[in-house]
Each structure stands twice: as structure tokens, then as C-alpha cells.
Amino acid sequence: MSIRFNAADGFELHGQCWGDPATARAGLLIAPAMGVELRYYADFAQWMAKQGWLVLSFDYRGMGRSRPEAMRHSLRGLDADIETWAKLDAAAALDELSRRLGEGSSKPIHWLGHSLGGQILGMLPNRERVSRAVTVGCGSGYWLENAAALRRYVWWLWFVIVPLALPLFGYFPGRRLRKVGDLPRGVMQQWRRWCLDRDYMMGEGGSALRTHYAAFKAPMLSLAFTDDEFMSRRNTESLHGFYVGAKPELRRIAPTDIGERRIGHFGFFRSRFEAKLWPQVAQWLA
């Protein structure tokens, strides 16, 4: 079911719900990766709903269905950075899922963050509502810790393409460039600053942000993949260093462990992994 809800600043966001709130055992919010629309998670979300969760996913402002109609051809002028996505958009999605489960409901709410979606949880002002968290293909993003094959690509992205594209277009035209996807200027600027900093978002957020992340103590499961073309083991471990209160359980999976040739950064959510990977999330959350 397609839904609409507003962030605290009034911006209209679009999402989708799967499952029946009356019979659901718990809620599950799926927070997307950078440049990925909610529709990518539909098969997995529908499967989780059949296992007994009320599942909600959403598009950050400027992405997918949350892209204003007047900005279909250009995101120039859309004022948003990653903190906007976390503190306003993701927080509003969490509130919306809580509302749909029923005000005062004792049913827990769980979080599943893909890549960026796992990085931002510590920023949410209402993160205490999350009872359990799962991250998939998630790490710090610091470019010198990226998988070796990616470093040459991101060097061009951060030092050549982004500095040229943002002043020229007023946003990041990822569709034209076939890189990441269209992103608001502020999102790309902040993401670049983070990725060039050894401490990632902590370099900008400082001790106050570290305290927020360390204070998150809900159980956390991290699913990482040895053939992830974006996130190295070091990226993942760096992120775990932020969530010290949660003490994440790391499961680093090789394709051969499940009789496959490839998983990668995006593979987990493809329907062919329904039997081999998806039950790990359902069983751990249950």
C-alpha cells in the first residue's frame, strides 16, 4: 500500500507499507541506501510481511516518489543534506510506522538499514524507539578504507566529478553520469566531506555525535559480504566503532558459504536469496 506522510518541517514523503498492523508481531522500517529507491526492497519487504512484520519503507526527499513533481528533471534548489534525511525523513518514517502499529502499542519496532540506512540510525532523534537493528552491506564510507577495486573510481568521483558537477548543475546529476543517481546538492557535498574524512561523519559531528551513537544500546546484527565491491571489512569495523553501545554482531558471509558465485553490495535484497539469506534476518529479529 502506497502511503504519504510529512516530515517535521512539512515536506511530504512517500513510502509503502506491507502487512497487517492488527496481526503483525512487530514493525520493521527499511532505510534505503544512498541513491536507492524504496521499490528495490519490495520483494524482501513483502516476504518479511508474510513472516509477521508490518514493514514500511520510504524514499528520502528528492529520491523516487519523494521527488517533487516540479523537480522531475532537476533537483536544483532542493535544500537537503544527509542529516536532513536522517533527522527529518527517517525519523518521520519511524513515527509513521509507530502510528500504524497503534499508539501505545507494546509491539517492538525494528530497523533494517542498507548501507547509508545503517549509517544514519545514530542521528535519529527518536532512535530509542528501535528495539533491534540490522545493517546490510554497511560501513563507514571512508574512501581509503574502501575495497581496493573501488578506490580509483571514488578518487575520480570525489576529486574530479563532484567538484565539477555540483557548481555546474546545482545538484548531482547521477542519472546522466550513470553514477549513484540524482542527489540533492547538500547530500552530495556532505557525503563527500564524510568520505574524505578518516572519522567519516564523526569528523564533522564531533564528540556530541559520537555520544549519540555510543548511547544506542539496542541489539544490532551486521550482515556483510566478502565480495562487497563498496564496503571492505575495515569499513564495517570502523562503523562498529561508532555503535559501541550496541556491540554489533558481525556475520561476514562469502558467496561460497551459501553455494553462490556472487552477492555483492546490492545482492541481499534480490529474490533469489529468499531461502539462503533472508531467514537470517527474520530468525534474528524473532
Short mmCIF file of N, CA, C and O in Angstrom, two decimals, residues 40 43 60 69 81 93 100 112 129 162 184 197 275:
data_model
loop_
_atom_site.label_atom_id
_atom_site.label_comp_id
_atom_site.label_asym_id
_atom_site.label_seq_id
_atom_site.Cartn_x
_atom_site.Cartn_y
_atom_site.Cartn_z
N TYR A 40 13.21 -0.98 -4.64
CA TYR A 40 14.24 -2.01 -4.71
C TYR A 40 14.05 -3.05 -3.59
O TYR A 40 14.46 -4.21 -3.74
N ASP A 43 10.45 -6.84 -2.78
CA ASP A 43 10.35 -8.30 -2.65
C ASP A 43 10.68 -8.75 -1.23
O ASP A 43 9.98 -9.58 -0.65
N TYR A 60 13.77 8.95 0.65
CA TYR A 60 14.24 10.23 1.18
C TYR A 60 13.80 11.36 0.25
O TYR A 60 13.59 11.15 -0.96
N GLU A 69 7.28 16.88 -7.95
CA GLU A 69 6.94 16.84 -9.38
C GLU A 69 7.64 17.95 -10.15
O GLU A 69 8.08 17.76 -11.29
N ASP A 81 20.51 17.75 3.15
CA ASP A 81 21.76 17.01 3.26
C ASP A 81 21.45 15.68 3.93
O ASP A 81 20.27 15.34 4.13
N ALA A 93 9.50 8.62 9.17
CA ALA A 93 9.09 7.27 8.78
C ALA A 93 8.95 6.38 10.01
O ALA A 93 8.03 5.56 10.11
N ARG A 100 1.10 3.50 12.81
CA ARG A 100 0.35 2.44 12.14
C ARG A 100 0.27 1.17 12.98
O ARG A 100 -0.69 0.40 12.87
N LEU A 112 15.98 -1.91 9.74
CA LEU A 112 16.91 -2.55 8.81
C LEU A 112 17.46 -1.48 7.89
O LEU A 112 16.71 -0.85 7.15
N ARG A 129 13.22 4.38 19.99
CA ARG A 129 12.07 3.54 19.69
C ARG A 129 12.48 2.21 19.05
O ARG A 129 11.68 1.29 18.98
N VAL A 162 32.55 15.28 -8.80
CA VAL A 162 31.66 16.03 -7.91
C VAL A 162 32.02 17.52 -7.87
O VAL A 162 31.13 18.38 -7.99
N PRO A 184 20.42 15.53 -4.14
CA PRO A 184 20.46 16.96 -3.81
C PRO A 184 21.89 17.41 -3.57
O PRO A 184 22.74 16.65 -3.09
N ASP A 197 37.04 12.00 5.10
CA ASP A 197 37.48 12.13 6.49
C ASP A 197 37.68 10.75 7.10
O ASP A 197 36.77 9.90 7.04
N ALA A 275 15.61 -17.88 0.21
CA ALA A 275 15.79 -19.06 1.05
C ALA A 275 17.15 -19.09 1.74
O ALA A 275 17.29 -19.69 2.82
#
